[in-house]
Amino acid sequence: MCGIFGVITNQEDISIGKIALEAIKRLEYRGYDSCGIVTNYNGELFIKKDSGKIDEIHKRLKLDDFPEGSKIALAHTRWATHGAPTKINSHPHLDCSNKIAVVHNGIIENFMELRNELRAKGHIFQSETDTEIIPHLIEEFMSTGLDLKTAILESVRKCTGAYGIVVCHTDYPDCIIVVRKESPLVVGIDNGATYCASDIPAFLPLTRQCYILDDDEMAILRPGGAKFFDVKTNDEVSKNLIQIDWNIDAAEKGGYPHFMLKEIHEEPDALRRTLKVPEEDIKAFAEAILSADNIYITAAGTSFYASLAGKFIITKFLGKYLQAIECSEFKTQLSNALPDNSAIIAISQSGETVDTIEAIRWAKNAANVKILSITNIVGSSMTRYSDHVIVTRAGPEIGVAATKTYVTQVLILALIGLKIATMKGVESEDEINEYCRALRKTPDIIENFLSKDIDLIQNIVKNLEKSHNFFFLARGISIATAKEGGLKLKEIACRFIEGYSAAHAKHGPISLVRDGFPIIFIAPPDGTYERLIGNVMEFKARGGKIISLVVEEDKKVTDLSDVTIRIDQPANKYYNLLSPITFIPALQLLAYYYSVAVGLDPDKPQNLAKTVTVH
Ligand code: F6R
């Protein structure tokens, strides 16, 4: 999510500001909304930070200009999670005495209660961030006589959540201290200089030798060396120095050839983080939906297909039909027909899609409605027109094709559906617990699939390379998966696909089927399964090549298929309802490998932009 960098050096004739500035420039690819640098020199902290692009901030503030002789710098690119992207919320954050500076990547989940405790002890906070509690906690522990290292250990032991943090203190000019839990941190070693960063590209031109911190490890960095400790026991730990032989391009992609592949592999963690979205936020959506007379759901592209899956889940528990309307059609179709007391769920990864924003702006003026937005970007334009906002925690998505954001959007909609079921009492507590258990398992199911089924997908692609037209067919909730899986192949492999209802396909599309025409059936064993078998037979009888996406123990669709892609998840209703999350990575991978096989760049589909700001 955020990018962090730190350096401590005894090298002569260097500009610490220039090193830090160039390092955060190399982290730009991750996406960010603000940045900042602090140096620790002569008992004082020197800070420059603001929101906006690094180059613009550099023009205004001269980010490479710090007192000559500074040998310590921390730097940060922020991707807002708590608090809008403003100067005050940018990192670094300081304690009350301006002696301790901290940059942080991750989320401190219990920051509100810690902030209340610290406020009660007289600490003054400047920002809305979760990060700012860290320097104040350290300050508080040091006021009891603890040294910097022990105070940091005690502080992180009080924090729940994920963090990669870097700390410097004006009274400790010979070290910087870093700690990691769940957010990545690497330490680079050079002659007379030591670096730390959230990922390797930040220091790759400076050194290729590094240590990778594990969870619950701390490192004390001094020029040219580092010592490592276990946060729980305080014991020193020894670590292996690793030689990096990637080039900068490969390093930015975490060793993957493309961002899209990296982002598909990030889905399990993106889901785990999104499962931790505060319960009050989910509840606020559920309450607004329950008290509305009419509920609409609107979005574009992949976000619209997430809304098709979500509509199905929420309708099931709400007992009332949710209308999904593409954002560009919203105003046209509902002109003079949008009733008061409606709730509109708007979904947009970027929060900047102009048609989605126009739909909710129009709706707000046209009737008395509540706007409930789901986005991946804190402070994005969409949030300004919203009564309630939920931010998915997918992290920056660089590949143009949406992947990890899709699964997190469906996950949020499923959480809202389950909250509605609980509040309405339409499912027993045991049933809700079973759905929640299945939801919490989705990251593991995807992780398991990604760890073993890549060869199978690559083989399928090899056999399909010459095909130019495809059907993606399904029934029920899986129509969303068919449409989204098909969209991926369309946009990045430039194949023509029709993502359609398997039942409806016999009313026209089936006339296209000839020998060897590839048809991908999405077939979880839910209430539509038996009828889908009939559809598979119709297409097989006409010579279609049947590729099916099924659960591990599937038999009937398997027997009719030329190839199956198997998802190892229980064959029951809890997991079936969540199959839009667990089945989609297989189709994303299929599109990815197909795109590579036909010589296209999956990260840069032709004619497409990551954010569409034109009507
Ligand atoms: C497809 C894709 C697009 C977006 C669409 C909406 O892979 O990325 O279809 O989903 O442009 O974008 P957001 O979600 O930012 O509103």
XYZ file of C-alpha atoms and ligand atoms in Angstrom:
631
model
C 0.000 0.000 0.000
C 2.196 2.903 1.196
C 5.864 3.021 0.156
C 8.535 3.484 2.797
C 12.253 4.129 2.639
C 14.968 4.873 5.177
C 18.716 5.444 4.973
C 21.535 5.779 7.504
C 25.012 6.388 6.162
C 28.513 7.510 7.042
C 29.447 7.987 3.389
C 30.958 11.375 2.626
C 29.908 13.755 -0.147
C 26.380 12.485 -0.468
C 23.086 14.355 -0.496
C 20.732 12.463 1.809
C 17.757 14.382 0.413
C 18.635 13.358 -3.138
C 18.953 9.687 -2.091
C 15.545 9.784 -0.359
C 13.867 11.641 -3.219
C 15.168 9.221 -5.840
C 14.097 6.274 -3.661
C 10.480 7.448 -3.381
C 10.442 8.187 -7.118
C 11.249 4.495 -7.589
C 8.227 3.662 -5.399
C 5.850 5.817 -7.465
C 4.694 2.853 -9.540
C 2.835 1.529 -6.454
C 0.405 4.425 -6.572
C 0.224 7.141 -3.875
C -1.485 10.395 -3.035
C 1.102 12.224 -0.889
C 4.728 11.998 0.119
C 7.206 13.224 2.690
C 10.849 13.148 3.771
C 12.444 13.803 7.160
C 16.129 14.074 8.033
C 17.600 13.788 11.501
C 20.485 16.220 11.882
C 22.201 17.887 14.786
C 19.439 17.103 17.291
C 16.657 18.368 15.016
C 14.151 16.890 12.564
C 13.776 18.589 9.166
C 10.537 17.712 7.374
C 9.062 18.303 3.949
C 5.729 16.740 3.077
C 2.531 17.398 1.151
C -0.239 15.780 -0.852
C 0.081 15.451 -4.629
C 2.619 14.117 -7.101
C 6.265 13.885 -6.071
C 7.470 16.048 -8.976
C 5.006 18.827 -8.171
C 5.860 18.756 -4.473
C 9.560 18.729 -5.333
C 9.084 21.854 -7.477
C 7.478 23.661 -4.557
C 9.461 22.314 -1.602
C 12.808 21.146 -3.059
C 12.611 17.658 -1.636
C 16.339 17.063 -2.137
C 17.391 20.119 -0.150
C 18.181 19.262 3.498
C 20.989 20.460 5.817
C 24.392 19.370 4.572
C 25.837 16.713 6.824
C 22.496 14.893 7.443
C 23.182 11.174 7.570
C 19.711 9.844 8.356
C 16.541 10.193 6.276
C 13.122 8.535 6.287
C 10.803 8.916 3.316
C 7.256 7.871 2.483
C 4.677 7.706 -0.264
C 1.190 7.552 1.234
C -1.821 5.647 -0.032
C -4.557 7.005 2.202
C -6.473 4.582 4.405
C -7.278 6.625 7.538
C -7.856 10.299 6.807
C -7.981 12.138 3.498
C -4.873 12.653 1.363
C -3.796 15.999 2.865
C -0.509 17.537 3.941
C -1.326 17.046 7.607
C -2.049 13.343 7.108
C 1.131 12.778 5.050
C 4.016 10.984 6.700
C 6.333 11.337 8.582
C 4.392 11.760 11.840
C 5.964 13.076 15.019
C 5.520 12.870 18.786
C 4.652 15.915 20.930
C 8.301 16.859 21.493
C 9.221 16.695 17.774
C 12.037 14.273 18.541
C 10.598 11.046 17.150
C 9.677 10.616 13.466
C 7.801 7.619 12.090
C 6.811 6.417 8.638
C 4.399 3.490 8.408
C 2.908 1.086 5.910
C -0.175 -0.884 7.011
C -3.128 -0.312 9.308
C -3.201 -0.061 13.115
C -6.615 -1.502 13.841
C -6.933 -0.436 17.483
C -5.710 3.103 16.860
C -8.886 4.775 18.127
C -8.687 3.282 21.596
C -4.918 3.904 21.739
C -5.444 7.507 20.640
C -8.062 8.015 23.365
C -5.679 6.583 25.981
C -2.867 8.827 24.781
C -5.091 11.913 24.626
C -6.127 11.260 28.210
C -2.427 11.370 29.101
C -2.058 14.753 27.418
C -0.772 13.847 23.953
C -1.825 16.232 21.196
C -2.538 14.772 17.752
C -2.185 16.721 14.521
C -3.600 14.282 11.960
C -6.473 11.852 11.435
C -4.101 8.958 10.758
C -3.681 5.690 12.608
C 0.096 6.096 12.142
C 0.382 9.097 14.440
C -0.306 7.004 17.534
C 3.061 5.251 17.026
C 5.435 8.191 17.781
C 3.216 9.200 20.707
C 3.216 5.665 22.122
C 7.012 5.551 21.837
C 7.237 8.958 23.514
C 4.958 7.773 26.317
C 7.054 4.662 26.985
C 10.300 6.657 26.855
C 8.882 9.057 29.440
C 8.925 6.109 31.877
C 12.699 5.790 31.408
C 12.817 3.155 28.633
C 15.424 3.423 25.881
C 14.312 3.836 22.251
C 14.502 0.152 21.313
C 12.524 -1.036 24.352
C 9.967 1.739 23.949
C 9.389 0.707 20.312
C 9.035 -2.940 21.340
C 6.476 -2.036 23.998
C 4.622 0.218 21.556
C 4.231 -2.338 18.780
C 3.150 -4.957 21.299
C 0.166 -2.690 22.069
C -0.802 -2.314 18.403
C -3.010 -4.767 16.545
C -3.057 -4.836 12.762
C -0.357 -4.660 10.138
C 2.718 -2.514 10.122
C 6.059 -1.904 8.545
C 7.410 1.034 10.542
C 10.607 3.028 10.451
C 11.604 5.241 13.384
C 14.331 7.796 14.060
C 14.954 9.864 17.195
C 17.003 13.041 17.535
C 18.701 11.676 20.702
C 19.776 8.549 18.769
C 21.645 9.968 15.764
C 23.516 6.712 15.132
C 20.604 4.399 14.272
C 17.196 3.931 12.736
C 14.877 1.198 13.942
C 12.395 -0.759 11.836
C 9.697 -3.278 12.792
C 7.539 -5.496 10.658
C 4.245 -7.305 11.057
C 2.328 -8.328 7.934
C 3.538 -5.340 5.874
C 6.701 -5.981 3.871
C 10.085 -4.576 4.932
C 13.516 -5.201 3.464
C 16.920 -4.000 4.634
C 19.669 -3.237 2.095
C 23.350 -3.218 3.049
C 26.120 -1.281 1.329
C 29.593 -0.081 2.327
C 28.978 2.502 5.007
C 25.246 2.759 4.318
C 22.141 0.802 5.276
C 18.710 1.197 3.727
C 15.246 -0.062 4.512
C 12.194 -0.053 2.300
C 8.759 -1.504 1.768
C 10.062 -3.068 -1.416
C 13.357 -3.697 -3.116
C 13.165 -1.233 -6.076
C 13.491 1.671 -3.608
C 17.186 0.886 -3.032
C 18.051 -1.353 -5.987
C 20.462 1.091 -7.705
C 22.249 1.581 -4.347
C 22.765 -2.039 -3.290
C 21.779 -5.543 -4.342
C 22.422 -7.156 -0.963
C 19.485 -7.353 1.381
C 17.769 -9.003 4.317
C 14.051 -9.694 4.281
C 12.355 -9.101 7.620
C 9.841 -11.689 8.792
C 6.712 -10.925 10.802
C 7.372 -9.730 14.343
C 10.977 -8.850 13.667
C 12.782 -5.644 14.504
C 16.047 -4.385 13.023
C 18.427 -1.751 14.317
C 20.189 -0.187 11.356
C 23.597 1.451 11.600
C 25.792 2.592 8.694
C 26.735 -0.550 6.743
C 25.130 -3.086 9.111
C 22.006 -4.260 10.907
C 21.043 -6.348 13.937
C 17.766 -8.264 14.065
C 15.533 -9.112 17.020
C 12.395 -11.122 17.708
C 9.715 -8.634 18.822
C 8.051 -11.168 21.138
C 11.165 -12.423 22.976
C 13.659 -9.612 22.291
C 16.215 -12.330 21.360
C 18.683 -11.492 18.623
C 18.032 -13.467 15.422
C 20.460 -14.228 12.617
C 19.337 -13.768 9.033
C 20.705 -14.659 5.615
C 21.924 -11.932 3.315
C 20.241 -12.287 -0.078
C 21.721 -11.232 -3.410
C 19.123 -9.601 -5.699
C 19.635 -10.295 -9.378
C 16.388 -8.784 -10.705
C 16.484 -5.632 -12.762
C 14.432 -2.661 -11.569
C 11.507 -3.493 -13.844
C 11.232 -7.053 -12.499
C 11.710 -5.808 -8.938
C 8.785 -3.381 -9.225
C 6.663 -6.319 -10.212
C 7.872 -8.349 -7.228
C 9.614 -10.787 -9.580
C 6.470 -11.335 -11.701
C 6.674 -10.519 -15.402
C 3.572 -8.303 -15.256
C 1.621 -6.289 -12.688
C -1.526 -8.181 -13.598
C -0.009 -11.504 -12.558
C 1.414 -9.951 -9.389
C -1.980 -8.481 -8.547
C -3.783 -11.796 -9.100
C -1.306 -13.352 -6.657
C -2.025 -10.530 -4.195
C -5.717 -11.447 -4.046
C -5.507 -13.626 -0.918
C -3.892 -10.795 1.075
C -6.200 -8.178 -0.411
C -9.148 -10.280 0.788
C -7.612 -10.809 4.224
C -7.160 -7.064 4.646
C -10.663 -6.328 3.366
C -12.146 -8.833 5.817
C -10.925 -6.415 8.502
C -12.990 -3.444 7.268
C -14.643 -1.999 10.418
C -17.931 -3.641 11.285
C -19.582 -0.199 11.864
C -19.020 0.641 8.181
C -20.734 -2.560 7.032
C -23.530 -1.951 9.534
C -24.117 1.609 8.272
C -24.648 0.229 4.743
C -26.927 -2.551 5.994
C -29.058 -0.092 7.991
C -29.420 2.273 5.053
C -30.429 -0.605 2.765
C -32.894 -2.002 5.289
C -34.612 1.337 5.769
C -34.878 2.150 2.034
C -37.961 1.392 -0.048
C -35.992 0.834 -3.264
C -32.391 -0.225 -3.673
C -30.263 0.301 -6.772
C -26.726 -0.726 -7.492
C -24.666 0.996 -10.142
C -21.131 0.846 -11.548
C -19.119 0.389 -14.759
C -17.160 -2.499 -16.260
C -15.669 -4.913 -13.768
C -17.211 -3.020 -10.855
C -20.607 -3.534 -12.531
C -20.005 -7.279 -12.716
C -19.056 -7.257 -9.024
C -22.391 -5.555 -8.455
C -24.204 -8.360 -10.338
C -22.746 -10.903 -7.914
C -23.425 -8.632 -4.935
C -26.987 -7.940 -6.036
C -27.647 -11.673 -6.009
C -26.233 -12.116 -2.496
C -27.962 -9.080 -0.970
C -31.324 -9.854 -2.608
C -31.176 -13.377 -1.165
C -30.963 -12.101 2.413
C -32.916 -8.867 2.038
C -35.949 -10.523 0.465
C -36.332 -7.502 -1.805
C -35.049 -7.108 -5.366
C -32.043 -4.879 -5.971
C -31.892 -3.317 -9.399
C -28.462 -3.231 -11.013
C -28.199 -0.472 -13.615
C -25.049 0.435 -15.529
C -23.973 3.873 -14.375
C -24.101 5.359 -17.870
C -27.785 4.329 -18.136
C -28.757 5.280 -14.603
C -30.035 8.784 -15.245
C -31.627 7.920 -18.600
C -33.521 4.943 -17.251
C -34.591 6.489 -13.979
C -35.414 9.957 -15.210
C -38.690 10.962 -13.491
C -38.770 7.513 -11.920
C -36.353 7.611 -9.015
C -38.466 7.377 -5.863
C -37.634 9.128 -2.595
C -36.247 6.972 0.180
C -34.063 4.964 -2.176
C -30.588 3.661 -1.416
C -28.016 3.611 -4.218
C -24.942 1.452 -3.886
C -22.245 2.837 -6.212
C -19.087 0.822 -6.851
C -15.885 2.126 -8.394
C -12.328 0.938 -7.882
C -10.934 4.365 -8.741
C -13.804 6.404 -7.358
C -13.235 8.662 -10.372
C -15.255 7.023 -13.167
C -17.171 9.985 -14.517
C -20.337 8.062 -15.432
C -20.607 6.595 -11.921
C -20.078 9.999 -10.342
C -22.615 11.580 -12.665
C -25.183 8.907 -11.772
C -24.935 9.533 -8.036
C -24.739 13.320 -8.373
C -27.849 13.314 -10.487
C -29.623 10.943 -8.066
C -28.810 13.163 -5.088
C -30.441 16.129 -6.777
C -33.366 14.196 -8.226
C -34.735 12.586 -5.064
C -34.245 11.989 -1.388
C -31.749 9.141 -1.656
C -28.836 7.728 0.313
C -25.601 7.142 -1.612
C -23.519 4.209 -0.389
C -20.144 4.038 -2.122
C -17.608 1.250 -2.322
C -14.213 2.321 -3.630
C -10.546 1.424 -3.350
C -9.403 5.038 -3.085
C -9.810 7.087 0.070
C -10.871 10.650 -0.691
C -11.692 9.909 -4.347
C -14.289 12.163 -6.012
C -17.071 9.622 -5.567
C -16.731 9.789 -1.785
C -17.663 13.495 -1.815
C -21.194 12.693 -2.973
C -21.706 9.762 -0.612
C -23.559 9.381 2.668
C -21.520 6.313 3.610
C -18.278 4.974 2.149
C -16.542 1.618 2.442
C -12.965 1.453 1.260
C -11.811 -1.924 -0.033
C -8.297 -2.769 1.035
C -6.946 -4.168 -2.204
C -3.995 -1.750 -2.260
C -2.901 0.046 -5.428
C -3.845 -1.749 -8.644
C -1.433 -0.874 -11.445
C -2.493 -3.324 -14.169
C -5.234 -1.736 -16.258
C -7.428 -4.826 -16.002
C -9.119 -4.914 -12.603
C -8.361 -8.147 -10.722
C -7.750 -7.932 -6.986
C -10.182 -5.029 -6.627
C -12.980 -7.186 -8.109
C -12.688 -9.882 -5.447
C -12.584 -7.301 -2.650
C -15.698 -5.561 -4.016
C -17.648 -8.839 -4.058
C -16.372 -9.612 -0.565
C -17.691 -6.279 0.782
C -21.076 -6.894 -0.848
C -21.176 -10.368 0.735
C -20.362 -8.873 4.153
C -23.210 -6.393 3.703
C -25.550 -9.245 2.684
C -24.652 -11.241 5.773
C -25.058 -8.218 8.033
C -28.554 -7.726 6.573
C -29.325 -11.405 7.191
C -28.263 -11.001 10.833
C -30.179 -7.758 11.372
C -33.329 -9.127 9.740
C -33.002 -12.445 11.528
C -33.678 -14.334 8.290
C -30.914 -16.878 8.944
C -30.074 -18.623 12.194
C -26.889 -17.687 14.025
C -25.394 -21.073 13.073
C -26.131 -20.483 9.406
C -24.593 -16.996 9.496
C -21.520 -18.439 11.189
C -21.186 -21.015 8.404
C -21.351 -18.288 5.725
C -18.808 -16.203 7.651
C -16.504 -19.193 7.997
C -16.707 -19.765 4.242
C -16.011 -16.065 3.657
C -12.898 -16.193 5.820
C -11.734 -19.254 3.854
C -11.870 -17.505 0.464
C -8.245 -16.231 0.667
C -6.966 -19.747 1.435
C -8.955 -21.311 -1.417
C -7.482 -18.815 -3.884
C -3.989 -19.201 -2.441
C -4.248 -22.961 -2.802
C -5.448 -22.664 -6.406
C -2.705 -20.228 -7.367
C -0.041 -22.444 -5.837
C -0.816 -25.450 -8.000
C -2.980 -24.975 -11.073
C -0.932 -22.659 -13.249
C 0.354 -25.441 -15.573
C -3.171 -26.591 -16.289
C -4.246 -23.072 -17.299
C -1.178 -22.674 -19.501
C -2.008 -25.967 -21.257
C -5.579 -24.888 -21.870
C -4.277 -21.673 -23.405
C -1.890 -23.640 -25.670
C -4.853 -25.560 -27.100
C -6.955 -22.440 -27.558
C -4.378 -20.101 -29.004
C -5.952 -20.122 -32.457
C -9.524 -19.526 -31.281
C -10.883 -16.030 -31.757
C -14.412 -16.373 -30.402
C -15.584 -17.731 -27.057
C -18.714 -18.152 -24.995
C -18.592 -17.798 -21.219
C -21.849 -19.282 -19.952
C -23.443 -19.760 -16.544
C -26.681 -19.514 -14.603
C -27.681 -17.688 -11.438
C -24.994 -15.901 -9.506
C -22.283 -17.301 -11.798
C -23.483 -15.134 -14.686
C -21.435 -12.406 -12.983
C -18.368 -14.685 -13.101
C -19.014 -15.526 -16.761
C -19.284 -11.866 -17.708
C -16.262 -10.779 -15.689
C -14.090 -13.743 -16.772
C -15.069 -13.061 -20.369
C -14.363 -9.336 -20.054
C -10.799 -10.126 -18.947
C -10.157 -12.262 -22.033
C -11.771 -9.651 -24.262
C -9.792 -6.714 -22.966
C -6.320 -8.187 -22.567
C -6.212 -10.991 -25.155
C -8.342 -9.165 -27.727
C -10.625 -12.146 -28.303
C -14.311 -11.778 -28.958
C -16.316 -13.270 -26.142
C -19.943 -13.411 -25.205
C -20.540 -13.655 -21.430
C -24.120 -14.790 -21.243
C -26.795 -16.705 -19.414
C -26.410 -20.398 -20.322
C -30.187 -20.732 -20.397
C -30.704 -17.718 -22.623
C -27.937 -18.684 -25.050
C -30.203 -21.112 -26.848
C -32.347 -18.172 -27.942
C -29.818 -17.026 -30.520
C -26.120 -17.235 -29.625
C -26.077 -21.032 -29.944
C -26.388 -20.682 -33.713
C -22.712 -19.682 -33.801
C -21.457 -22.975 -32.388
C -19.391 -25.152 -34.751
C -16.918 -27.976 -34.183
C -14.282 -26.904 -31.682
C -15.974 -23.606 -30.672
C -14.710 -23.003 -27.109
C -17.367 -22.592 -24.426
C -16.427 -21.967 -20.840
C -19.085 -23.063 -18.363
C -19.009 -21.794 -14.791
C -20.555 -24.624 -12.817
C -20.556 -24.482 -9.004
C -22.935 -27.118 -7.568
C -25.675 -24.662 -6.614
C -29.399 -24.698 -7.345
C -28.792 -24.038 -11.048
C -26.395 -26.961 -11.541
C -28.798 -29.636 -12.836
C -30.252 -27.295 -15.443
C -26.794 -26.139 -16.440
C -25.958 -29.754 -17.276
C -28.728 -29.606 -19.868
C -27.145 -26.469 -21.342
C -23.707 -28.090 -21.444
C -25.235 -31.003 -23.381
C -26.889 -28.649 -25.875
C -23.568 -27.029 -26.695
C -21.621 -30.290 -26.682
C -24.102 -31.835 -29.121
C -23.230 -29.055 -31.590
C -19.513 -29.731 -31.442
C -18.587 -27.148 -28.795
C -15.306 -27.627 -26.959
C -16.363 -27.622 -23.309
C -14.076 -26.123 -20.698
C -15.669 -26.063 -17.288
C -14.927 -24.454 -13.984
C -16.110 -26.791 -11.240
C -15.478 -27.737 -7.619
C -12.977 -30.462 -6.812
C -15.494 -33.249 -6.276
C -17.570 -32.491 -9.377
C -18.555 -35.479 -11.568
C -21.483 -34.737 -13.888
C -20.198 -31.595 -15.634
C -16.722 -33.087 -15.585
C -17.914 -36.114 -17.567
C -19.304 -33.816 -20.256
C -16.264 -31.559 -20.451
C -13.131 -31.677 -22.593
C -11.175 -29.962 -19.826
C -12.023 -28.946 -16.277
C -10.492 -26.362 -14.013
C -11.135 -27.520 -10.456
C -11.492 -25.278 -7.434
C -10.834 -27.079 -4.190
C -13.700 -25.898 -2.027
C -16.543 -27.716 -0.255
C -19.606 -28.457 -2.386
C -22.186 -26.716 -0.214
C -24.410 -23.650 -0.323
C -22.113 -21.481 1.797
C -19.209 -21.804 -0.601
C -21.424 -21.770 -3.701
C -22.678 -18.312 -2.776
C -19.088 -17.091 -2.585
C -17.932 -18.765 -5.790
C -17.831 -15.375 -7.628
C -14.792 -14.701 -5.418
C -13.095 -18.095 -5.493
C -13.747 -19.004 -9.163
C -12.666 -15.753 -10.811
C -8.853 -16.066 -10.352
C -8.863 -19.072 -12.720
C -10.461 -16.975 -15.462
C -8.183 -14.009 -14.761
C -5.202 -16.339 -15.177
C -6.657 -17.816 -18.341
C -6.944 -14.320 -19.809
C -3.467 -13.400 -18.581
C -1.705 -16.411 -20.125
C -3.746 -16.102 -23.294
C -2.694 -12.476 -23.660
C 0.976 -13.392 -23.174
C 0.667 -16.349 -25.583
C -0.665 -14.154 -28.373
C 2.079 -11.589 -27.825
C 0.099 -8.824 -26.129
C 0.996 -6.840 -23.015
C -1.595 -7.767 -20.354
C -0.769 -4.664 -18.324
C -1.581 -2.282 -21.168
C -4.646 -3.388 -23.110
C -5.131 -1.383 -26.253
C -7.612 1.534 -26.205
C -8.118 1.273 -22.451
C -7.250 3.540 -19.529
C -7.195 2.611 -15.864
C -9.541 5.439 -15.003
C -12.241 6.553 -17.417
C -13.011 10.225 -16.919
C -14.922 10.850 -20.166
C -18.586 10.168 -20.893
C -11.855 -3.893 -16.584
C -11.769 -2.596 -15.970
C -12.826 -1.592 -16.274
C -13.238 -0.867 -14.985
C -14.235 0.253 -15.292
C -14.731 0.900 -14.019
O -10.792 -4.695 -16.199
O -10.861 -2.321 -15.242
O -13.939 -2.197 -16.859
O -13.783 -1.806 -14.124
O -13.646 1.219 -16.106
O -13.690 1.439 -13.282
P -13.882 1.841 -11.762
O -14.122 0.601 -10.999
O -12.615 2.535 -11.392
O -15.074 2.745 -11.713
